[in-house]
């Protein structure tokens, strides 16, 4: 399995990358982003680009992949809808469009978020933009597109968020995790579960395009997962 990964330096992307490199059926991971990971691994390559809105100069490098795990994202705090859409919608569709032209059998997995508004008409700006992005991806000519909608995410391999507010809040929230797990067992995902679920979506598929927290938990525990 050959995988393209966006957002490898974010918390979710770090967790997904860890699971990809640990899987025996993954032969290559190509990370594309603005910031280097500083990771060295025989399966791992990366392309550092200042412009993530166009890939016309590297089309040949995007061919021959089985899946794209799109984990790139930012907080909408302090952003206008135009600014947030420029990153969340425009960059996602630019990557998906370029990849779809080179990989006719690719599975595309997009990290969205719980509460995303599929109608695109709700009062929450970030939810509308995420919903618009999901809907546009579902119209792309990929054989399979999945939108993952996680909520609270627990880092299990030392992954760290690039969002300052989340980095500040996470140590406080982690103390309360045992209580949250008792009260809300279906509301928390780990970075490991997200990574395993993404891999299993490529291996065996899933009957729903939109995967809420419970769906991601089910797919992460699929019996046919392959790990070293």
PDB file of C-alpha atoms in Angstrom:
ATOM      1  CA  UNK A   1       0.000   0.000   0.000  1.00  0.00           C
ATOM      2  CA  UNK A   2       1.349   3.448  -0.967  1.00  0.00           C
ATOM      3  CA  UNK A   3      -0.067   6.426   0.898  1.00  0.00           C
ATOM      4  CA  UNK A   4      -0.022  10.196   0.501  1.00  0.00           C
ATOM      5  CA  UNK A   5      -0.355  12.034   3.815  1.00  0.00           C
ATOM      6  CA  UNK A   6      -1.186  15.693   4.353  1.00  0.00           C
ATOM      7  CA  UNK A   7      -0.834  17.272   7.784  1.00  0.00           C
ATOM      8  CA  UNK A   8       1.902  14.964   9.051  1.00  0.00           C
ATOM      9  CA  UNK A   9       3.114  17.518  11.603  1.00  0.00           C
ATOM     10  CA  UNK A  10      -0.288  17.943  13.288  1.00  0.00           C
ATOM     11  CA  UNK A  11      -1.496  15.761  16.155  1.00  0.00           C
ATOM     12  CA  UNK A  12      -3.790  13.574  14.049  1.00  0.00           C
ATOM     13  CA  UNK A  13      -1.290  13.394  11.211  1.00  0.00           C
ATOM     14  CA  UNK A  14       1.498  12.331  13.561  1.00  0.00           C
ATOM     15  CA  UNK A  15      -0.664   9.510  14.905  1.00  0.00           C
ATOM     16  CA  UNK A  16      -1.726   8.391  11.449  1.00  0.00           C
ATOM     17  CA  UNK A  17       1.874   8.420  10.248  1.00  0.00           C
ATOM     18  CA  UNK A  18       2.928   6.268  13.222  1.00  0.00           C
ATOM     19  CA  UNK A  19       0.342   3.607  12.355  1.00  0.00           C
ATOM     20  CA  UNK A  20       1.183   3.687   8.660  1.00  0.00           C
ATOM     21  CA  UNK A  21       4.872   3.100   9.272  1.00  0.00           C
ATOM     22  CA  UNK A  22       4.064   0.271  11.704  1.00  0.00           C
ATOM     23  CA  UNK A  23       1.820  -1.558   9.213  1.00  0.00           C
ATOM     24  CA  UNK A  24       3.462  -4.395   7.319  1.00  0.00           C
ATOM     25  CA  UNK A  25       1.325  -3.841   4.209  1.00  0.00           C
ATOM     26  CA  UNK A  26       2.339  -0.182   3.854  1.00  0.00           C
ATOM     27  CA  UNK A  27       5.395   0.114   1.624  1.00  0.00           C
ATOM     28  CA  UNK A  28       5.605   3.899   1.269  1.00  0.00           C
ATOM     29  CA  UNK A  29       4.270   7.056   2.898  1.00  0.00           C
ATOM     30  CA  UNK A  30       4.736  10.364   1.093  1.00  0.00           C
ATOM     31  CA  UNK A  31       4.062  13.369   3.332  1.00  0.00           C
ATOM     32  CA  UNK A  32       3.267  16.656   1.620  1.00  0.00           C
ATOM     33  CA  UNK A  33       3.310  19.871   3.620  1.00  0.00           C
ATOM     34  CA  UNK A  34       4.915  23.181   4.417  1.00  0.00           C
ATOM     35  CA  UNK A  35       6.843  22.043   7.492  1.00  0.00           C
ATOM     36  CA  UNK A  36       9.358  19.163   7.589  1.00  0.00           C
ATOM     37  CA  UNK A  37       8.786  16.352  10.058  1.00  0.00           C
ATOM     38  CA  UNK A  38      12.507  15.712  10.602  1.00  0.00           C
ATOM     39  CA  UNK A  39      11.659  12.010  10.509  1.00  0.00           C
ATOM     40  CA  UNK A  40      13.903   9.382   8.965  1.00  0.00           C
ATOM     41  CA  UNK A  41      12.396   6.003   8.084  1.00  0.00           C
ATOM     42  CA  UNK A  42      12.964   3.627   5.148  1.00  0.00           C
ATOM     43  CA  UNK A  43       9.277   3.816   4.183  1.00  0.00           C
ATOM     44  CA  UNK A  44       8.994   7.578   4.534  1.00  0.00           C
ATOM     45  CA  UNK A  45       9.493  10.415   2.062  1.00  0.00           C
ATOM     46  CA  UNK A  46       8.313  14.002   2.149  1.00  0.00           C
ATOM     47  CA  UNK A  47       7.777  16.903  -0.208  1.00  0.00           C
ATOM     48  CA  UNK A  48       8.065  20.331   1.403  1.00  0.00           C
ATOM     49  CA  UNK A  49       6.120  22.993  -0.483  1.00  0.00           C
ATOM     50  CA  UNK A  50       5.382  26.609   0.324  1.00  0.00           C
ATOM     51  CA  UNK A  51       2.321  26.529  -1.951  1.00  0.00           C
ATOM     52  CA  UNK A  52      -0.278  23.819  -1.295  1.00  0.00           C
ATOM     53  CA  UNK A  53      -2.796  25.240  -3.744  1.00  0.00           C
ATOM     54  CA  UNK A  54      -1.207  23.884  -6.929  1.00  0.00           C
ATOM     55  CA  UNK A  55       0.589  20.660  -7.878  1.00  0.00           C
ATOM     56  CA  UNK A  56       1.065  21.112 -11.633  1.00  0.00           C
ATOM     57  CA  UNK A  57       4.847  20.953 -11.256  1.00  0.00           C
ATOM     58  CA  UNK A  58       4.888  17.578  -9.470  1.00  0.00           C
ATOM     59  CA  UNK A  59       2.141  15.586 -11.179  1.00  0.00           C
ATOM     60  CA  UNK A  60       4.423  12.639 -11.874  1.00  0.00           C
ATOM     61  CA  UNK A  61       5.329  12.408  -8.167  1.00  0.00           C
ATOM     62  CA  UNK A  62       1.632  12.017  -7.259  1.00  0.00           C
ATOM     63  CA  UNK A  63       0.990   8.895  -9.335  1.00  0.00           C
ATOM     64  CA  UNK A  64       0.801   5.291  -8.181  1.00  0.00           C
ATOM     65  CA  UNK A  65      -0.767   5.734  -4.742  1.00  0.00           C
ATOM     66  CA  UNK A  66      -3.531   3.686  -3.128  1.00  0.00           C
ATOM     67  CA  UNK A  67      -4.767   6.212  -0.583  1.00  0.00           C
ATOM     68  CA  UNK A  68      -4.637   9.804   0.575  1.00  0.00           C
ATOM     69  CA  UNK A  69      -5.049  10.579   4.278  1.00  0.00           C
ATOM     70  CA  UNK A  70      -5.854  14.282   4.457  1.00  0.00           C
ATOM     71  CA  UNK A  71      -5.223  15.393   8.052  1.00  0.00           C
ATOM     72  CA  UNK A  72      -4.380  19.014   7.309  1.00  0.00           C
ATOM     73  CA  UNK A  73      -6.517  21.520   9.179  1.00  0.00           C
ATOM     74  CA  UNK A  74      -6.591  24.676  11.272  1.00  0.00           C
ATOM     75  CA  UNK A  75      -8.742  26.156  14.012  1.00  0.00           C
ATOM     76  CA  UNK A  76     -11.358  28.638  12.819  1.00  0.00           C
ATOM     77  CA  UNK A  77     -10.809  30.857  15.885  1.00  0.00           C
ATOM     78  CA  UNK A  78     -10.140  34.428  14.796  1.00  0.00           C
ATOM     79  CA  UNK A  79     -10.701  33.700  11.113  1.00  0.00           C
ATOM     80  CA  UNK A  80     -13.295  35.050   8.719  1.00  0.00           C
ATOM     81  CA  UNK A  81     -15.278  32.533   6.703  1.00  0.00           C
ATOM     82  CA  UNK A  82     -13.318  33.486   3.598  1.00  0.00           C
ATOM     83  CA  UNK A  83      -9.987  32.897   5.339  1.00  0.00           C
ATOM     84  CA  UNK A  84     -11.069  29.612   6.879  1.00  0.00           C
ATOM     85  CA  UNK A  85     -12.577  28.384   3.618  1.00  0.00           C
ATOM     86  CA  UNK A  86      -9.376  29.287   1.786  1.00  0.00           C
ATOM     87  CA  UNK A  87      -7.488  26.765   3.890  1.00  0.00           C
ATOM     88  CA  UNK A  88     -10.117  24.161   4.733  1.00  0.00           C
ATOM     89  CA  UNK A  89     -11.934  23.976   1.397  1.00  0.00           C
ATOM     90  CA  UNK A  90      -9.571  25.333  -1.241  1.00  0.00           C
ATOM     91  CA  UNK A  91      -6.411  23.477  -0.189  1.00  0.00           C
ATOM     92  CA  UNK A  92      -8.269  20.194   0.303  1.00  0.00           C
ATOM     93  CA  UNK A  93      -9.921  20.335  -3.105  1.00  0.00           C
ATOM     94  CA  UNK A  94      -6.673  21.378  -4.794  1.00  0.00           C
ATOM     95  CA  UNK A  95      -4.938  18.271  -3.447  1.00  0.00           C
ATOM     96  CA  UNK A  96      -7.878  15.988  -4.182  1.00  0.00           C
ATOM     97  CA  UNK A  97      -8.180  17.260  -7.746  1.00  0.00           C
ATOM     98  CA  UNK A  98      -4.495  16.731  -8.466  1.00  0.00           C
ATOM     99  CA  UNK A  99      -4.491  13.247  -6.958  1.00  0.00           C
ATOM    100  CA  UNK A 100      -7.695  12.123  -8.684  1.00  0.00           C
ATOM    101  CA  UNK A 101      -6.133  12.775 -12.082  1.00  0.00           C
ATOM    102  CA  UNK A 102      -3.187  10.504 -11.317  1.00  0.00           C
ATOM    103  CA  UNK A 103      -4.781   7.728  -9.213  1.00  0.00           C
ATOM    104  CA  UNK A 104      -7.974   6.171 -10.530  1.00  0.00           C
ATOM    105  CA  UNK A 105      -8.230   3.589  -7.739  1.00  0.00           C
ATOM    106  CA  UNK A 106      -7.370   5.863  -4.799  1.00  0.00           C
ATOM    107  CA  UNK A 107      -9.243   5.930  -1.476  1.00  0.00           C
ATOM    108  CA  UNK A 108      -9.449   9.487  -0.099  1.00  0.00           C
ATOM    109  CA  UNK A 109      -9.897   9.933   3.659  1.00  0.00           C
ATOM    110  CA  UNK A 110     -10.616  13.420   4.969  1.00  0.00           C
ATOM    111  CA  UNK A 111     -10.430  14.428   8.643  1.00  0.00           C
ATOM    112  CA  UNK A 112     -13.469  16.566   9.315  1.00  0.00           C
ATOM    113  CA  UNK A 113     -15.008  16.947  12.778  1.00  0.00           C
ATOM    114  CA  UNK A 114     -17.995  16.005  14.884  1.00  0.00           C
ATOM    115  CA  UNK A 115     -20.780  18.519  14.387  1.00  0.00           C
ATOM    116  CA  UNK A 116     -19.959  19.168  10.731  1.00  0.00           C
ATOM    117  CA  UNK A 117     -22.947  20.629   8.865  1.00  0.00           C
ATOM    118  CA  UNK A 118     -23.717  18.607   5.736  1.00  0.00           C
ATOM    119  CA  UNK A 119     -26.492  21.057   4.780  1.00  0.00           C
ATOM    120  CA  UNK A 120     -23.919  23.881   4.493  1.00  0.00           C
ATOM    121  CA  UNK A 121     -26.606  26.248   5.835  1.00  0.00           C
ATOM    122  CA  UNK A 122     -26.211  26.126   9.608  1.00  0.00           C
ATOM    123  CA  UNK A 123     -25.221  28.932  11.961  1.00  0.00           C
ATOM    124  CA  UNK A 124     -21.747  27.570  12.729  1.00  0.00           C
ATOM    125  CA  UNK A 125     -19.189  28.889  10.243  1.00  0.00           C
ATOM    126  CA  UNK A 126     -16.595  26.140  10.652  1.00  0.00           C
ATOM    127  CA  UNK A 127     -19.270  23.432  10.406  1.00  0.00           C
ATOM    128  CA  UNK A 128     -20.649  24.894   7.171  1.00  0.00           C
ATOM    129  CA  UNK A 129     -17.199  25.032   5.581  1.00  0.00           C
ATOM    130  CA  UNK A 130     -16.358  21.501   6.685  1.00  0.00           C
ATOM    131  CA  UNK A 131     -19.703  20.307   5.308  1.00  0.00           C
ATOM    132  CA  UNK A 132     -19.067  22.050   1.999  1.00  0.00           C
ATOM    133  CA  UNK A 133     -15.655  20.388   1.829  1.00  0.00           C
ATOM    134  CA  UNK A 134     -17.054  16.933   2.585  1.00  0.00           C
ATOM    135  CA  UNK A 135     -19.795  17.316  -0.035  1.00  0.00           C
ATOM    136  CA  UNK A 136     -17.337  18.443  -2.689  1.00  0.00           C
ATOM    137  CA  UNK A 137     -15.064  15.481  -1.964  1.00  0.00           C
ATOM    138  CA  UNK A 138     -17.987  13.061  -2.258  1.00  0.00           C
ATOM    139  CA  UNK A 139     -18.491  14.330  -5.808  1.00  0.00           C
ATOM    140  CA  UNK A 140     -14.874  13.661  -6.752  1.00  0.00           C
ATOM    141  CA  UNK A 141     -14.144  10.687  -9.065  1.00  0.00           C
ATOM    142  CA  UNK A 142     -12.497   8.531  -6.402  1.00  0.00           C
ATOM    143  CA  UNK A 143     -13.786   4.953  -5.947  1.00  0.00           C
ATOM    144  CA  UNK A 144     -14.109   5.670  -2.225  1.00  0.00           C
ATOM    145  CA  UNK A 145     -14.174   8.852  -0.138  1.00  0.00           C
ATOM    146  CA  UNK A 146     -14.582   8.872   3.647  1.00  0.00           C
ATOM    147  CA  UNK A 147     -15.074  11.807   5.986  1.00  0.00           C
ATOM    148  CA  UNK A 148     -13.865  11.075   9.515  1.00  0.00           C
ATOM    149  CA  UNK A 149     -15.607  13.144  12.201  1.00  0.00           C
ATOM    150  CA  UNK A 150     -13.645  12.790  15.449  1.00  0.00           C
ATOM    151  CA  UNK A 151     -14.376  14.747  18.610  1.00  0.00           C
ATOM    152  CA  UNK A 152     -11.940  14.760  21.518  1.00  0.00           C
ATOM    153  CA  UNK A 153      -8.723  13.014  20.514  1.00  0.00           C
ATOM    154  CA  UNK A 154      -6.271  11.400  22.930  1.00  0.00           C
ATOM    155  CA  UNK A 155      -2.625  11.311  21.850  1.00  0.00           C
ATOM    156  CA  UNK A 156      -1.090   7.934  22.651  1.00  0.00           C
ATOM    157  CA  UNK A 157       2.391   8.194  21.143  1.00  0.00           C
ATOM    158  CA  UNK A 158       3.381  11.668  22.285  1.00  0.00           C
ATOM    159  CA  UNK A 159       1.720  13.489  19.396  1.00  0.00           C
ATOM    160  CA  UNK A 160       1.278  17.227  19.885  1.00  0.00           C
ATOM    161  CA  UNK A 161      -1.161  19.674  18.347  1.00  0.00           C
ATOM    162  CA  UNK A 162       0.001  22.691  16.369  1.00  0.00           C
ATOM    163  CA  UNK A 163      -2.943  24.687  17.763  1.00  0.00           C
ATOM    164  CA  UNK A 164      -1.705  26.710  20.749  1.00  0.00           C
ATOM    165  CA  UNK A 165      -5.031  26.662  22.586  1.00  0.00           C
ATOM    166  CA  UNK A 166      -5.315  22.886  22.281  1.00  0.00           C
ATOM    167  CA  UNK A 167      -1.726  22.409  23.471  1.00  0.00           C
ATOM    168  CA  UNK A 168      -2.536  24.515  26.527  1.00  0.00           C
ATOM    169  CA  UNK A 169      -5.826  22.773  27.314  1.00  0.00           C
ATOM    170  CA  UNK A 170      -4.765  19.200  26.557  1.00  0.00           C
ATOM    171  CA  UNK A 171      -2.792  18.535  29.791  1.00  0.00           C
ATOM    172  CA  UNK A 172      -5.798  19.697  31.806  1.00  0.00           C
ATOM    173  CA  UNK A 173      -8.254  17.616  29.816  1.00  0.00           C
ATOM    174  CA  UNK A 174      -6.041  14.538  29.926  1.00  0.00           C
ATOM    175  CA  UNK A 175      -6.299  14.469  33.727  1.00  0.00           C
ATOM    176  CA  UNK A 176     -10.067  14.136  33.323  1.00  0.00           C
ATOM    177  CA  UNK A 177      -9.892  11.408  30.671  1.00  0.00           C
ATOM    178  CA  UNK A 178     -10.624   8.482  33.049  1.00  0.00           C
ATOM    179  CA  UNK A 179     -13.831  10.203  34.125  1.00  0.00           C
ATOM    180  CA  UNK A 180     -14.759  11.111  30.542  1.00  0.00           C
ATOM    181  CA  UNK A 181     -14.248   7.512  29.450  1.00  0.00           C
ATOM    182  CA  UNK A 182     -16.713   6.310  32.085  1.00  0.00           C
ATOM    183  CA  UNK A 183     -19.313   8.992  31.375  1.00  0.00           C
ATOM    184  CA  UNK A 184     -18.862   9.275  27.600  1.00  0.00           C
ATOM    185  CA  UNK A 185     -17.254   6.043  26.337  1.00  0.00           C
ATOM    186  CA  UNK A 186     -18.304   6.693  22.726  1.00  0.00           C
ATOM    187  CA  UNK A 187     -17.047  10.287  22.590  1.00  0.00           C
ATOM    188  CA  UNK A 188     -13.267   9.833  22.722  1.00  0.00           C
ATOM    189  CA  UNK A 189     -10.886   8.561  20.072  1.00  0.00           C
ATOM    190  CA  UNK A 190      -7.156   7.949  20.222  1.00  0.00           C
ATOM    191  CA  UNK A 191      -4.693   8.871  17.521  1.00  0.00           C
ATOM    192  CA  UNK A 192      -4.021   5.144  17.199  1.00  0.00           C
ATOM    193  CA  UNK A 193      -7.685   4.369  16.525  1.00  0.00           C
ATOM    194  CA  UNK A 194      -7.891   7.048  13.840  1.00  0.00           C
ATOM    195  CA  UNK A 195      -4.765   5.734  12.121  1.00  0.00           C
ATOM    196  CA  UNK A 196      -5.920   2.104  12.227  1.00  0.00           C
ATOM    197  CA  UNK A 197      -9.377   3.057  10.973  1.00  0.00           C
ATOM    198  CA  UNK A 198      -7.910   4.932   8.021  1.00  0.00           C
ATOM    199  CA  UNK A 199      -5.786   1.967   7.049  1.00  0.00           C
ATOM    200  CA  UNK A 200      -8.740  -0.401   7.381  1.00  0.00           C
ATOM    201  CA  UNK A 201     -10.899   1.867   5.217  1.00  0.00           C
ATOM    202  CA  UNK A 202      -8.435   1.224   2.389  1.00  0.00           C
ATOM    203  CA  UNK A 203      -8.132  -2.507   3.103  1.00  0.00           C
ATOM    204  CA  UNK A 204     -11.787  -3.396   3.438  1.00  0.00           C
ATOM    205  CA  UNK A 205     -13.911  -0.280   2.937  1.00  0.00           C
ATOM    206  CA  UNK A 206     -16.840   0.840   5.088  1.00  0.00           C
ATOM    207  CA  UNK A 207     -20.582   1.015   4.312  1.00  0.00           C
ATOM    208  CA  UNK A 208     -20.869   4.720   5.212  1.00  0.00           C
ATOM    209  CA  UNK A 209     -19.065   7.709   3.726  1.00  0.00           C
ATOM    210  CA  UNK A 210     -19.410   9.808   6.876  1.00  0.00           C
ATOM    211  CA  UNK A 211     -17.827   8.136   9.875  1.00  0.00           C
ATOM    212  CA  UNK A 212     -18.822   9.464  13.262  1.00  0.00           C
ATOM    213  CA  UNK A 213     -16.867   8.574  16.411  1.00  0.00           C
ATOM    214  CA  UNK A 214     -18.570   5.196  16.874  1.00  0.00           C
ATOM    215  CA  UNK A 215     -17.949   4.245  13.233  1.00  0.00           C
ATOM    216  CA  UNK A 216     -14.262   5.094  13.558  1.00  0.00           C
ATOM    217  CA  UNK A 217     -14.049   2.932  16.687  1.00  0.00           C
ATOM    218  CA  UNK A 218     -15.658   0.022  14.846  1.00  0.00           C
ATOM    219  CA  UNK A 219     -13.377   0.350  11.832  1.00  0.00           C
ATOM    220  CA  UNK A 220     -10.286   0.655  14.029  1.00  0.00           C
ATOM    221  CA  UNK A 221     -11.135  -2.692  15.614  1.00  0.00           C
ATOM    222  CA  UNK A 222     -11.746  -4.516  12.336  1.00  0.00           C
ATOM    223  CA  UNK A 223     -10.350  -8.030  12.546  1.00  0.00           C
ATOM    224  CA  UNK A 224      -8.534  -7.844   9.218  1.00  0.00           C
ATOM    225  CA  UNK A 225      -6.125  -5.086  10.212  1.00  0.00           C
ATOM    226  CA  UNK A 226      -2.482  -5.868   9.542  1.00  0.00           C
ATOM    227  CA  UNK A 227       0.301  -4.696  11.821  1.00  0.00           C
ATOM    228  CA  UNK A 228       3.910  -5.593  12.362  1.00  0.00           C
TER     229      UNK A 228
END
